[in-house]
CSV table of C-alpha atoms in Angstrom, one decimal:
chain,number,residue,atom,x,y,z
A,1227,UNK,CA,198.1,23.3,-117.9
A,1228,UNK,CA,197.1,26.9,-118.3
A,1229,UNK,CA,199.1,30.1,-116.9
A,1230,UNK,CA,196.9,29.8,-113.6
A,1231,UNK,CA,196.9,26.4,-113.4
A,1232,UNK,CA,200.8,26.2,-113.8
A,1233,UNK,CA,201.0,29.8,-110.9
A,1234,UNK,CA,198.5,27.7,-108.5
A,1235,UNK,CA,201.2,24.4,-109.4
A,1236,UNK,CA,204.3,26.6,-109.1
A,1237,UNK,CA,203.2,27.7,-106.0
A,1238,UNK,CA,203.1,24.5,-104.7
A,1239,UNK,CA,206.2,22.7,-106.1
A,1240,UNK,CA,207.7,25.7,-104.3
A,1241,UNK,CA,206.5,25.2,-100.8
A,1242,UNK,CA,207.3,21.4,-101.5
A,1243,UNK,CA,211.0,22.1,-102.0
A,1244,UNK,CA,210.8,24.0,-99.0
A,1245,UNK,CA,209.3,21.8,-96.9
A,1246,UNK,CA,212.2,18.4,-98.3
A,1247,UNK,CA,215.1,21.0,-97.3
A,1248,UNK,CA,213.8,21.5,-93.9
A,1249,UNK,CA,213.2,17.8,-93.4
A,1250,UNK,CA,216.5,16.6,-95.7
A,1251,UNK,CA,218.1,15.1,-92.4
A,1252,UNK,CA,214.8,13.1,-91.7
A,1253,UNK,CA,215.5,11.2,-94.8
A,1254,UNK,CA,217.9,8.7,-95.4
A,1255,UNK,CA,220.9,9.6,-97.4
A,1256,UNK,CA,221.0,6.6,-100.0
A,1257,UNK,CA,217.4,5.7,-101.4
A,1258,UNK,CA,216.5,2.4,-99.8
A,1259,UNK,CA,215.3,0.8,-102.4
A,1260,UNK,CA,215.9,-2.4,-104.6
A,1261,UNK,CA,216.2,-2.4,-108.6
A,1262,UNK,CA,213.3,-2.0,-110.8
A,1263,UNK,CA,211.2,-0.6,-107.7
A,1264,UNK,CA,210.1,2.3,-109.9
A,1265,UNK,CA,208.7,0.2,-113.0
A,1266,UNK,CA,206.6,-2.4,-110.1
A,1267,UNK,CA,204.9,1.0,-108.9
A,1268,UNK,CA,203.8,3.0,-112.3
A,1269,UNK,CA,202.0,1.8,-115.0
A,1270,UNK,CA,203.3,0.4,-118.3
A,1271,UNK,CA,202.2,2.9,-120.5
A,1272,UNK,CA,201.4,6.5,-120.9
A,1273,UNK,CA,198.1,7.3,-119.7
A,1274,UNK,CA,195.6,8.0,-123.0
A,1275,UNK,CA,194.1,11.0,-121.0
A,1276,UNK,CA,195.9,13.7,-119.2
A,1277,UNK,CA,196.1,13.7,-115.4
A,1278,UNK,CA,195.1,16.3,-112.7
A,1279,UNK,CA,198.4,17.7,-112.0
A,1280,UNK,CA,198.0,17.3,-108.2
A,1281,UNK,CA,197.6,13.5,-108.9
A,1282,UNK,CA,200.9,13.9,-110.8
A,1283,UNK,CA,202.4,15.8,-108.0
A,1284,UNK,CA,201.0,13.6,-105.4
A,1285,UNK,CA,203.0,10.6,-107.1
A,1286,UNK,CA,206.1,12.6,-107.2
A,1287,UNK,CA,206.1,12.7,-103.9
A,1288,UNK,CA,204.9,9.0,-102.8
A,1289,UNK,CA,206.8,7.1,-105.8
A,1290,UNK,CA,209.5,9.2,-106.9
A,1291,UNK,CA,211.2,10.7,-104.0
A,1292,UNK,CA,211.6,7.6,-102.2
A,1293,UNK,CA,214.3,6.8,-105.0
A,1294,UNK,CA,216.4,9.4,-104.9
A,1295,UNK,CA,219.8,9.3,-102.8
A,1296,UNK,CA,220.1,12.6,-101.3
A,1297,UNK,CA,223.3,14.6,-102.4
A,1298,UNK,CA,222.4,17.6,-100.1
A,1299,UNK,CA,222.0,15.8,-96.6
A,1300,UNK,CA,224.1,17.2,-94.7
A,1301,UNK,CA,225.8,13.5,-93.7
A,1302,UNK,CA,226.0,12.7,-97.3
A,1303,UNK,CA,230.0,12.2,-97.7
A,1304,UNK,CA,230.1,10.2,-101.2
A,1305,UNK,CA,232.1,11.1,-104.1
A,1306,UNK,CA,232.6,14.7,-104.4
A,1307,UNK,CA,230.3,17.7,-103.3
A,1308,UNK,CA,226.7,17.9,-105.8
A,1309,UNK,CA,225.9,21.7,-104.8
A,1310,UNK,CA,222.8,23.1,-105.6
A,1311,UNK,CA,221.7,26.4,-104.2
A,1312,UNK,CA,218.1,28.1,-104.4
A,1313,UNK,CA,219.6,30.4,-106.8
A,1314,UNK,CA,220.2,28.2,-108.8
A,1315,UNK,CA,216.8,26.8,-108.7
A,1316,UNK,CA,215.5,29.4,-109.4
A,1317,UNK,CA,217.4,29.9,-112.9
A,1318,UNK,CA,216.9,26.8,-114.1
A,1319,UNK,CA,213.2,27.3,-113.6
A,1320,UNK,CA,213.7,30.1,-115.7
A,1321,UNK,CA,216.1,28.8,-118.2
A,1322,UNK,CA,213.0,26.3,-118.8
A,1323,UNK,CA,210.1,29.3,-119.0
A,1324,UNK,CA,212.4,30.2,-122.0
A,1325,UNK,CA,213.9,27.1,-123.8
A,1326,UNK,CA,215.7,27.2,-126.7
A,1327,UNK,CA,218.3,25.7,-128.4
A,1328,UNK,CA,221.2,28.6,-128.2
A,1329,UNK,CA,223.2,27.2,-131.3
A,1330,UNK,CA,223.9,30.7,-132.9
A,1331,UNK,CA,224.3,33.7,-131.2
A,1332,UNK,CA,221.1,35.0,-133.0
A,1333,UNK,CA,218.9,32.3,-131.9
A,1334,UNK,CA,218.6,34.1,-128.2
A,1335,UNK,CA,221.9,36.5,-128.3
A,1336,UNK,CA,221.2,36.8,-124.1
A,1337,UNK,CA,222.4,33.3,-123.9
A,1338,UNK,CA,225.6,33.3,-125.9
A,1339,UNK,CA,226.4,36.6,-124.3
A,1340,UNK,CA,225.9,36.4,-120.8
A,1341,UNK,CA,227.8,32.6,-120.5
A,1342,UNK,CA,230.6,35.0,-122.0
A,1343,UNK,CA,231.0,37.1,-118.8
A,1344,UNK,CA,230.1,34.5,-116.4
A,1345,UNK,CA,233.0,32.8,-117.8
A,1346,UNK,CA,235.5,35.8,-117.6
A,1347,UNK,CA,233.8,36.2,-114.2
A,1348,UNK,CA,234.8,33.2,-113.1
A,1349,UNK,CA,238.6,33.3,-115.3
A,1350,UNK,CA,239.5,36.4,-112.9
A,1351,UNK,CA,237.7,35.1,-109.9
A,1352,UNK,CA,240.5,31.8,-110.4
A,1353,UNK,CA,243.3,33.8,-111.4
A,1354,UNK,CA,243.6,32.6,-114.7
A,1355,UNK,CA,245.5,34.9,-117.2
A,1356,UNK,CA,243.9,36.8,-119.7
A,1357,UNK,CA,245.1,34.7,-122.5
A,1358,UNK,CA,242.2,32.5,-120.9
A,1359,UNK,CA,239.3,35.7,-121.3
A,1360,UNK,CA,237.0,35.4,-124.3
A,1361,UNK,CA,237.4,39.2,-124.6
A,1362,UNK,CA,241.0,38.1,-125.2
A,1363,UNK,CA,242.5,37.7,-128.8
A,1364,UNK,CA,242.8,33.9,-129.1
A,1365,UNK,CA,241.7,32.7,-125.7
A,1366,UNK,CA,237.8,31.7,-124.7
A,1367,UNK,CA,235.9,29.5,-122.7
A,1368,UNK,CA,232.3,27.6,-122.6
A,1369,UNK,CA,230.3,25.5,-120.3
A,1370,UNK,CA,229.7,22.0,-121.1
A,1371,UNK,CA,227.3,19.7,-119.3
A,1372,UNK,CA,230.6,17.5,-117.6
A,1373,UNK,CA,234.6,16.5,-117.2
A,1374,UNK,CA,233.8,13.6,-119.6
A,1375,UNK,CA,232.8,16.0,-122.2
A,1376,UNK,CA,235.3,18.3,-121.8
A,1377,UNK,CA,238.0,15.4,-122.4
A,1378,UNK,CA,236.0,13.9,-125.0
A,1379,UNK,CA,236.2,17.8,-126.7
A,1380,UNK,CA,239.5,18.6,-126.5
A,1381,UNK,CA,240.6,15.4,-127.5
A,1382,UNK,CA,239.2,15.8,-130.5
A,1383,UNK,CA,240.7,19.6,-130.7
A,1384,UNK,CA,244.1,18.4,-130.2
A,1385,UNK,CA,244.2,15.3,-132.3
A,1386,UNK,CA,243.1,17.6,-135.4
A,1387,UNK,CA,245.6,20.1,-134.1
A,1388,UNK,CA,248.6,17.6,-134.3
A,1389,UNK,CA,247.3,16.1,-137.9
A,1390,UNK,CA,246.8,19.6,-139.5
A,1391,UNK,CA,250.7,20.1,-138.0
A,1392,UNK,CA,251.5,17.0,-139.6
A,1393,UNK,CA,249.7,17.1,-142.9
A,1394,UNK,CA,251.4,20.7,-143.3
A,1395,UNK,CA,254.6,19.3,-143.0
A,1396,UNK,CA,254.5,16.6,-144.8
A,1397,UNK,CA,252.1,17.0,-148.0
A,1398,UNK,CA,253.0,18.7,-151.0
A,1399,UNK,CA,251.1,20.3,-153.8
A,1400,UNK,CA,250.5,16.7,-155.8
A,1401,UNK,CA,249.5,14.7,-152.7
A,1402,UNK,CA,245.7,13.9,-153.0
A,1403,UNK,CA,242.9,14.2,-150.6
A,1404,UNK,CA,242.8,9.9,-150.9
A,1405,UNK,CA,246.3,10.1,-150.0
A,1406,UNK,CA,245.7,12.6,-146.8
A,1407,UNK,CA,242.5,10.6,-145.5
A,1408,UNK,CA,244.6,7.1,-145.5
A,1409,UNK,CA,247.7,8.7,-143.9
A,1410,UNK,CA,245.2,10.1,-141.6
A,1411,UNK,CA,243.9,6.7,-140.8
A,1412,UNK,CA,247.3,5.1,-139.7
A,1413,UNK,CA,248.4,8.2,-138.2
A,1414,UNK,CA,245.0,8.3,-135.8
A,1415,UNK,CA,246.0,4.1,-135.0
A,1416,UNK,CA,249.2,5.8,-133.7
A,1417,UNK,CA,248.1,8.5,-131.5
A,1418,UNK,CA,248.1,8.4,-127.7
A,1419,UNK,CA,246.9,9.8,-124.6
A,1420,UNK,CA,248.5,10.3,-121.7
A,1421,UNK,CA,247.5,10.4,-117.8
A,1422,UNK,CA,248.4,8.8,-114.7
A,1423,UNK,CA,246.7,5.5,-113.0
A,1424,UNK,CA,244.9,8.1,-110.8
A,1425,UNK,CA,244.1,10.1,-113.8
A,1426,UNK,CA,239.7,9.8,-114.1
A,1427,UNK,CA,238.2,7.3,-116.5
A,1428,UNK,CA,237.5,10.1,-118.3
A,1429,UNK,CA,240.9,9.7,-120.2
A,1430,UNK,CA,240.3,6.1,-120.9
A,1431,UNK,CA,236.5,6.7,-122.3
A,1432,UNK,CA,237.6,9.9,-124.2
A,1433,UNK,CA,240.6,7.5,-125.8
A,1434,UNK,CA,238.3,4.5,-126.5
A,1435,UNK,CA,235.2,7.1,-127.8
A,1436,UNK,CA,238.2,8.3,-130.5
A,1437,UNK,CA,239.7,5.4,-131.5
A,1438,UNK,CA,242.8,6.2,-130.0
A,1439,UNK,CA,245.6,4.5,-126.8
A,1440,UNK,CA,245.6,5.9,-123.6
A,1441,UNK,CA,248.7,5.1,-121.6
A,1442,UNK,CA,248.2,4.8,-117.9
A,1443,UNK,CA,251.7,6.3,-115.8
A,1444,UNK,CA,252.2,4.6,-112.6
A,1445,UNK,CA,252.6,6.8,-109.4
A,1446,UNK,CA,254.1,5.8,-106.2
A,1447,UNK,CA,252.9,6.9,-102.3
A,1448,UNK,CA,256.2,8.5,-101.9
A,1449,UNK,CA,255.0,10.9,-104.5
A,1450,UNK,CA,251.7,11.6,-102.9
A,1451,UNK,CA,250.5,9.0,-105.8
A,1452,UNK,CA,251.2,12.8,-108.1
A,1453,UNK,CA,252.2,11.9,-111.7
A,1454,UNK,CA,256.1,13.2,-111.8
A,1455,UNK,CA,258.0,14.4,-114.4
A,1456,UNK,CA,260.7,11.6,-114.5
A,1457,UNK,CA,258.3,8.7,-115.0
A,1458,UNK,CA,256.4,11.2,-117.9
A,1459,UNK,CA,259.5,11.1,-120.0
A,1460,UNK,CA,260.3,7.5,-119.7
A,1461,UNK,CA,256.9,7.0,-121.0
A,1462,UNK,CA,257.0,9.4,-124.2
A,1463,UNK,CA,260.2,8.3,-124.8
A,1464,UNK,CA,259.4,4.5,-124.8
A,1465,UNK,CA,256.4,5.6,-126.9
A,1466,UNK,CA,258.1,7.0,-129.6
A,1467,UNK,CA,260.7,4.4,-129.9
A,1468,UNK,CA,257.8,2.5,-130.9
A,1469,UNK,CA,257.2,4.4,-133.8
A,1470,UNK,CA,253.5,5.6,-131.7
A,1471,UNK,CA,252.6,9.9,-131.7
A,1472,UNK,CA,252.5,11.5,-128.3
A,1473,UNK,CA,249.5,14.2,-128.6
A,1474,UNK,CA,248.1,14.7,-125.5
A,1475,UNK,CA,248.6,14.6,-121.8
A,1476,UNK,CA,245.9,14.9,-118.9
A,1477,UNK,CA,247.1,16.5,-116.1
A,1478,UNK,CA,245.1,16.4,-113.0
A,1479,UNK,CA,244.5,18.9,-109.9
A,1480,UNK,CA,242.9,17.0,-107.0
A,1481,UNK,CA,242.6,13.0,-108.6
A,1482,UNK,CA,239.3,11.2,-107.6
A,1483,UNK,CA,241.2,8.7,-104.9
A,1484,UNK,CA,243.1,10.7,-102.9
A,1485,UNK,CA,242.8,14.7,-103.7
A,1486,UNK,CA,246.5,14.2,-105.2
A,1487,UNK,CA,248.2,17.3,-107.6
A,1488,UNK,CA,249.9,15.9,-110.6
A,1489,UNK,CA,253.1,17.9,-110.7
A,1490,UNK,CA,252.9,20.2,-113.0
A,1491,UNK,CA,256.1,22.2,-112.5
A,1492,UNK,CA,257.9,19.0,-113.8
A,1493,UNK,CA,255.3,18.4,-116.2
A,1494,UNK,CA,256.2,21.7,-117.8
A,1495,UNK,CA,259.8,21.0,-118.0
A,1496,UNK,CA,259.1,17.9,-119.5
A,1497,UNK,CA,257.4,19.2,-122.2
A,1498,UNK,CA,259.3,21.9,-123.4
A,1499,UNK,CA,261.1,19.4,-125.2
A,1500,UNK,CA,257.4,18.5,-126.8
A,1501,UNK,CA,255.7,21.6,-127.6
A,1502,UNK,CA,253.1,19.8,-129.9
A,1503,UNK,CA,251.4,17.6,-126.9
A,1504,UNK,CA,248.4,19.1,-126.0
A,1505,UNK,CA,248.6,20.0,-121.8
A,1506,UNK,CA,244.7,19.6,-120.7
A,1507,UNK,CA,244.0,20.1,-116.9
A,1508,UNK,CA,241.4,18.3,-115.1
A,1509,UNK,CA,240.1,20.0,-111.8
A,1510,UNK,CA,236.5,18.6,-112.2
A,1511,UNK,CA,236.8,18.9,-107.8
A,1512,UNK,CA,239.9,20.8,-106.7
A,1513,UNK,CA,239.9,23.5,-109.3
A,1514,UNK,CA,237.0,25.8,-107.6
A,1515,UNK,CA,240.0,26.5,-105.0
A,1516,UNK,CA,241.6,28.7,-107.7
A,1517,UNK,CA,239.3,31.0,-105.7
A,1518,UNK,CA,241.0,30.5,-102.5
A,1519,UNK,CA,244.4,32.8,-102.5
A,1520,UNK,CA,246.0,30.4,-100.1
A,1521,UNK,CA,245.5,27.9,-102.2
A,1522,UNK,CA,247.0,28.9,-106.0
A,1523,UNK,CA,250.6,28.1,-105.2
A,1524,UNK,CA,249.4,24.5,-104.5
A,1525,UNK,CA,247.4,24.4,-108.0
A,1526,UNK,CA,250.0,25.2,-109.7
A,1527,UNK,CA,248.7,28.6,-111.0
A,1528,UNK,CA,251.8,29.5,-112.9
A,1529,UNK,CA,251.9,26.9,-114.6
A,1530,UNK,CA,248.7,27.2,-115.8
A,1531,UNK,CA,248.7,30.1,-116.9
A,1532,UNK,CA,251.9,29.7,-118.3
A,1533,UNK,CA,251.9,26.5,-120.8
A,1534,UNK,CA,248.6,24.5,-120.3
A,1535,UNK,CA,246.5,24.5,-123.6
A,1536,UNK,CA,242.7,24.2,-121.5
A,1537,UNK,CA,241.8,24.4,-118.0
A,1538,UNK,CA,238.5,22.4,-116.6
A,1539,UNK,CA,236.4,22.8,-113.2
A,1540,UNK,CA,233.4,21.1,-112.5
A,1541,UNK,CA,231.4,24.1,-110.6
A,1542,UNK,CA,228.5,22.1,-110.4
A,1543,UNK,CA,230.3,19.4,-107.6
A,1544,UNK,CA,231.8,22.0,-105.0
A,1545,UNK,CA,231.4,25.5,-106.8
A,1546,UNK,CA,227.2,25.8,-105.5
A,1547,UNK,CA,226.5,26.0,-109.0
A,1548,UNK,CA,223.0,23.3,-109.6
A,1549,UNK,CA,224.3,20.5,-112.3
A,1550,UNK,CA,225.3,20.6,-115.4
A,1551,UNK,CA,227.9,23.2,-115.3
A,1552,UNK,CA,231.3,22.0,-116.2
A,1553,UNK,CA,233.4,25.3,-117.1
A,1554,UNK,CA,236.1,25.1,-120.0
A,1555,UNK,CA,239.0,27.3,-120.8
A,1556,UNK,CA,241.3,27.3,-124.0
A,1557,UNK,CA,244.4,29.4,-124.7
A,1558,UNK,CA,243.2,29.3,-128.5
A,1559,UNK,CA,239.6,28.7,-129.1
A,1560,UNK,CA,240.3,28.0,-132.8
A,1561,UNK,CA,242.1,25.0,-131.9
A,1562,UNK,CA,238.4,23.9,-131.2
A,1563,UNK,CA,236.5,26.0,-133.7
A,1564,UNK,CA,238.7,24.2,-136.3
A,1565,UNK,CA,237.8,21.1,-135.0
A,1566,UNK,CA,234.6,21.4,-134.6
A,1567,UNK,CA,232.9,23.7,-137.5
A,1568,UNK,CA,230.3,22.6,-139.4
A,1569,UNK,CA,227.9,25.5,-141.1
A,1570,UNK,CA,225.1,24.0,-143.5
A,1571,UNK,CA,223.5,27.0,-145.3
A,1572,UNK,CA,220.5,26.6,-142.3
A,1573,UNK,CA,222.7,27.5,-139.5
A,1574,UNK,CA,224.4,30.3,-141.7
A,1575,UNK,CA,223.9,34.1,-139.4
A,1576,UNK,CA,224.0,37.5,-140.5
A,1577,UNK,CA,226.5,37.6,-137.3
A,1578,UNK,CA,228.2,34.2,-137.9
A,1579,UNK,CA,228.9,35.1,-141.5
A,1580,UNK,CA,230.0,38.4,-140.5
A,1581,UNK,CA,232.6,37.0,-137.8
A,1582,UNK,CA,231.4,39.9,-135.5
A,1583,UNK,CA,229.6,37.3,-133.1
A,1584,UNK,CA,230.7,34.2,-131.3
A,1585,UNK,CA,228.4,30.9,-132.0
A,1586,UNK,CA,229.6,28.5,-129.5
A,1587,UNK,CA,227.8,25.7,-131.1
A,1588,UNK,CA,231.8,25.4,-132.9
A,1589,UNK,CA,233.1,24.8,-129.8
A,1590,UNK,CA,231.7,21.9,-129.1
A,1591,UNK,CA,230.5,18.5,-130.4
A,1592,UNK,CA,226.9,18.9,-130.1
A,1593,UNK,CA,224.8,21.4,-132.1
A,1594,UNK,CA,222.2,22.8,-129.5
A,1595,UNK,CA,222.8,23.9,-125.8
A,1596,UNK,CA,221.1,24.4,-122.8
A,1597,UNK,CA,221.3,28.1,-120.7
A,1598,UNK,CA,223.2,27.5,-118.5
A,1599,UNK,CA,225.2,30.8,-117.5
A,1600,UNK,CA,222.0,31.8,-116.0
A,1601,UNK,CA,222.2,29.6,-112.6
A,1602,UNK,CA,225.9,30.9,-112.4
A,1603,UNK,CA,225.0,34.7,-113.0
A,1604,UNK,CA,222.0,33.9,-110.2
A,1605,UNK,CA,224.7,32.5,-107.8
A,1606,UNK,CA,227.8,34.6,-108.1
A,1607,UNK,CA,225.7,37.7,-107.6
A,1608,UNK,CA,223.8,36.8,-104.6
A,1609,UNK,CA,226.4,34.8,-103.2
A,1610,UNK,CA,229.2,37.2,-104.2
A,1611,UNK,CA,232.9,36.0,-104.4
A,1612,UNK,CA,233.7,36.3,-100.7
A,1613,UNK,CA,230.2,34.1,-100.2
A,1614,UNK,CA,231.8,31.5,-103.2
A,1615,UNK,CA,235.3,31.7,-100.9
A,1616,UNK,CA,234.0,31.4,-97.3
A,1617,UNK,CA,231.8,28.1,-98.6
A,1618,UNK,CA,235.1,26.2,-99.6
A,1619,UNK,CA,236.8,27.7,-96.7
A,1620,UNK,CA,233.9,25.8,-94.4
A,1621,UNK,CA,234.4,22.3,-96.0
A,1622,UNK,CA,238.2,22.7,-95.5
A,1623,UNK,CA,237.4,23.6,-91.9
A,1624,UNK,CA,235.1,20.4,-91.7
A,1625,UNK,CA,237.1,17.8,-93.7
A,1626,UNK,CA,240.1,19.4,-90.7
A,1627,UNK,CA,237.5,18.4,-88.1
A,1628,UNK,CA,237.2,14.9,-89.6
A,1629,UNK,CA,240.9,14.3,-89.5
A,1630,UNK,CA,241.7,15.4,-86.0
A,1631,UNK,CA,238.8,12.8,-85.0
A,1632,UNK,CA,240.5,10.6,-86.6
A,1633,UNK,CA,243.7,11.4,-84.6
A,1634,UNK,CA,241.7,10.8,-81.1
A,1635,UNK,CA,241.8,6.5,-81.9
A,1636,UNK,CA,238.3,6.0,-80.6
A,1637,UNK,CA,239.1,3.4,-83.4
A,1638,UNK,CA,242.5,2.5,-85.2
A,1639,UNK,CA,241.2,4.3,-88.4
A,1640,UNK,CA,244.2,5.6,-90.2
A,1641,UNK,CA,244.7,8.3,-92.6
A,1642,UNK,CA,246.4,6.4,-95.4
A,1643,UNK,CA,247.4,9.7,-98.3
A,1644,UNK,CA,248.1,13.0,-97.4
A,1645,UNK,CA,244.3,15.1,-96.9
A,1646,UNK,CA,243.6,17.1,-99.2
A,1647,UNK,CA,240.8,20.2,-100.1
A,1648,UNK,CA,238.0,18.6,-98.3
A,1649,UNK,CA,238.9,14.9,-99.1
A,1650,UNK,CA,240.2,12.4,-96.5
A,1651,UNK,CA,241.2,8.9,-97.0
A,1652,UNK,CA,241.2,6.4,-94.4
A,1653,UNK,CA,241.5,2.7,-93.3
A,1654,UNK,CA,241.2,0.7,-90.8
A,1655,UNK,CA,244.5,-0.9,-89.5
A,1656,UNK,CA,244.6,-2.2,-86.2
A,1657,UNK,CA,248.0,-2.9,-84.1
A,1658,UNK,CA,249.9,-5.4,-85.2
A,1659,UNK,CA,247.7,-6.5,-88.3
A,1660,UNK,CA,250.7,-5.9,-91.3
A,1661,UNK,CA,249.3,-8.3,-94.2
A,1662,UNK,CA,248.5,-6.4,-96.9
A,1663,UNK,CA,245.8,-9.3,-98.3
A,1664,UNK,CA,244.4,-9.7,-94.6
A,1665,UNK,CA,244.4,-5.8,-94.2
A,1666,UNK,CA,242.2,-5.5,-97.6
A,1667,UNK,CA,240.0,-8.3,-96.7
A,1668,UNK,CA,239.2,-6.4,-93.5
A,1669,UNK,CA,238.6,-3.3,-94.8
A,1670,UNK,CA,236.2,-4.9,-97.4
A,1671,UNK,CA,234.4,-6.3,-94.8
A,1672,UNK,CA,234.4,-2.7,-92.9
A,1673,UNK,CA,233.1,-1.7,-96.1
A,1674,UNK,CA,230.5,-3.8,-95.5
A,1675,UNK,CA,229.3,-2.8,-93.0
A,1676,UNK,CA,229.7,0.8,-93.5
A,1677,UNK,CA,227.3,0.3,-96.3
A,1678,UNK,CA,224.7,-1.2,-94.0
A,1679,UNK,CA,224.3,2.7,-92.2
A,1680,UNK,CA,224.3,3.9,-95.7
A,1681,UNK,CA,220.5,5.8,-94.3
A,1682,UNK,CA,222.8,7.5,-91.6
A,1683,UNK,CA,225.7,8.7,-93.7
A,1684,UNK,CA,227.2,7.9,-97.2
A,1685,UNK,CA,230.4,7.4,-97.9
A,1686,UNK,CA,232.6,5.9,-101.2
A,1687,UNK,CA,235.4,3.4,-101.9
A,1688,UNK,CA,238.7,3.4,-103.7
A,1689,UNK,CA,241.8,1.6,-103.7
A,1690,UNK,CA,245.3,3.2,-104.1
A,1691,UNK,CA,248.9,1.8,-104.9
A,1692,UNK,CA,250.6,0.4,-102.4
A,1693,UNK,CA,247.9,0.7,-99.9
A,1694,UNK,CA,245.1,-1.4,-101.4
A,1695,UNK,CA,241.4,-1.0,-100.6
A,1696,UNK,CA,240.2,2.6,-98.4
A,1697,UNK,CA,237.4,4.7,-97.6
A,1698,UNK,CA,236.8,8.3,-99.0
A,1699,UNK,CA,235.2,10.9,-96.9
A,1700,UNK,CA,234.5,14.0,-98.4
A,1701,UNK,CA,232.8,17.2,-97.0
A,1702,UNK,CA,231.6,19.9,-98.8
A,1703,UNK,CA,228.0,19.9,-98.7
A,1704,UNK,CA,226.4,23.3,-97.7
A,1705,UNK,CA,223.9,22.4,-95.3
A,1706,UNK,CA,226.9,20.3,-93.0
A,1707,UNK,CA,227.7,21.7,-89.7
A,1708,UNK,CA,230.5,20.5,-87.2
A,1709,UNK,CA,227.8,18.3,-85.5
A,1710,UNK,CA,226.9,16.3,-88.8
A,1711,UNK,CA,231.0,15.1,-89.0
A,1712,UNK,CA,231.0,14.4,-85.1
A,1713,UNK,CA,227.6,12.0,-85.9
A,1714,UNK,CA,229.4,10.7,-88.8
A,1715,UNK,CA,232.5,10.1,-87.3
A,1716,UNK,CA,230.9,8.3,-83.8
A,1717,UNK,CA,228.6,6.3,-86.5
A,1718,UNK,CA,232.4,4.8,-88.3
A,1719,UNK,CA,234.0,4.5,-85.1
A,1720,UNK,CA,230.8,2.4,-83.6
A,1721,UNK,CA,231.4,-0.4,-87.1
A,1722,UNK,CA,235.1,-0.1,-87.1
A,1723,UNK,CA,235.0,-2.0,-83.4
A,1724,UNK,CA,232.0,-4.1,-84.9
A,1725,UNK,CA,234.1,-5.4,-87.3
A,1726,UNK,CA,237.3,-5.9,-85.4
A,1727,UNK,CA,235.0,-7.8,-82.5
A,1728,UNK,CA,233.8,-10.3,-85.1
A,1729,UNK,CA,237.5,-10.8,-86.8
A,1730,UNK,CA,238.5,-12.1,-83.5
C-alpha cells in the first residue's frame, strides 16, 4: 500500500467507523457466534500473494465484525465501561504512524515527556498530592497496560524494597553474595500479600507469578463488603506469629463485585504499627471519580495522599480513554527503578548517564512501550476537565434512574448491596422465599434467561458473601441515555416474571 492507496483506504475506514457508530444500536450487544466461527471463515494459511485492500476491508465487515461484542453499545451494562472516543481513535492512528518502542527518552523525547505531562494533569485533576507528581523530588507516575500489570509491577518493587531493608539490617561485612542469595530465597517463601475476598484477582495473580503467598481477608455484608482495620490487624498478627513476612497490602476503591470501598482510614491506623508494608490502592474502576470533588471523601483521598505507596486507576474503563491506559502513581519512583533497572551497554544514552532525563523502561516490566499518552492528551484537551466530570456524573445519574426503577417493583427485584458509583447489584427475591439455596437456584435460572437476551442487553453476574448469586448492572457508556435504561429495566422485568411463572 503506497501513500495514495493509504489515503483512500483511510477515508474509507473513517467512513466505515462513522457508519458503525451511527448504526451501533442495530447490532446485537453481544456477538451471536459460537467458538471457532472465525476459523471456519478464514483460510488456514496466509495468502502467498498480497490481496487487494478492498477485499480485506470487506472481510473485516462481513467476517470479523460479527464476532465483536459492542462495548460502546448503549445497552452494554456488563463488567465495567470500556470507553473510547473519536479523539482517542485519532490518537492511536497517529501513534501507529510514528510507531517506536519508547524505552529511553532519547529514542523519542515526546513519547516520554508527553506522558509525564499528562500524568501530572490527571494527578492534579484527581487531587493527588504533589508527592505523586512527576515534577516532585521523589514521586512519579507511568502509564501501563492494565491494573494486572500494575499489581505485578508494584509487587516486585515492594518485594525488593523489603528485602533490601532486611539485608541492610541483618547482613554484615563478612556476608557473602551466595549467603544473601540463599537467604533471599528463604525470606521470599515467607512473604505474603494481603487483600480481601473482594480484592480483584490481580492480587492473587501477582502472588502466583512471583511465587508469593496471598491472603484474602473475609469481609461482611454489615460492613458493606469493605476490608476493616480489625480484620486486617488479626490477619497480620496471626501471620507474624507463624513466622511469615507481611510486606504488601492491596486496598480497593470500588471492588468489582459491588463497588465497595475498603476502610482506608482504619487501614492507615493499623499500618502505623507496620510502616514497612507497601500499601497499594487498586481503583481501576472508581478511581476516576476523584475528579469529582463531591466523591473525594468517599474515596478517602486524604488517606491516599498521606499514606499509600502507590495508587492506580484505569482511564480506559470509565475515564473516556481508549484501551490501554492504566495510570500508576507512586510516592517514590526510586522504589520502582531500584527493582527494575537493567542497563546493558546498548541501552545507555547520554541523557540517561547524566540523569537529565527519565527513562520510563526503568519503571516497568517490559522494555518497549507504546505512545499511550497521546490519546490521553487528545481526549483531555477536547473534553476538558469539565467535560470529563460531566461524563462521570451522567453515568451516576443513569445508575440512579435504574435504582429508582427497581423500587417501582414491577418485578420482585431487590438491590442487595449499597449502590456505588454507577454500579447496581441486584437479584430476584420474591416475597416469602427466604431459603438461601432456593434463592440462589432461582437467580441462576434468572441469569440463564437474561443470557438469552444478550442481543438486546448485556449484564454480568457475581456472588457476594452472605447473599449469594447476584446480577450486576453498570452504567457509563457515553452513548447511553435514559431511554436505554428504561428499555433494559423492561427486559429485566419481563424475564424475571417469566422465571417466576415457570417456577410455579
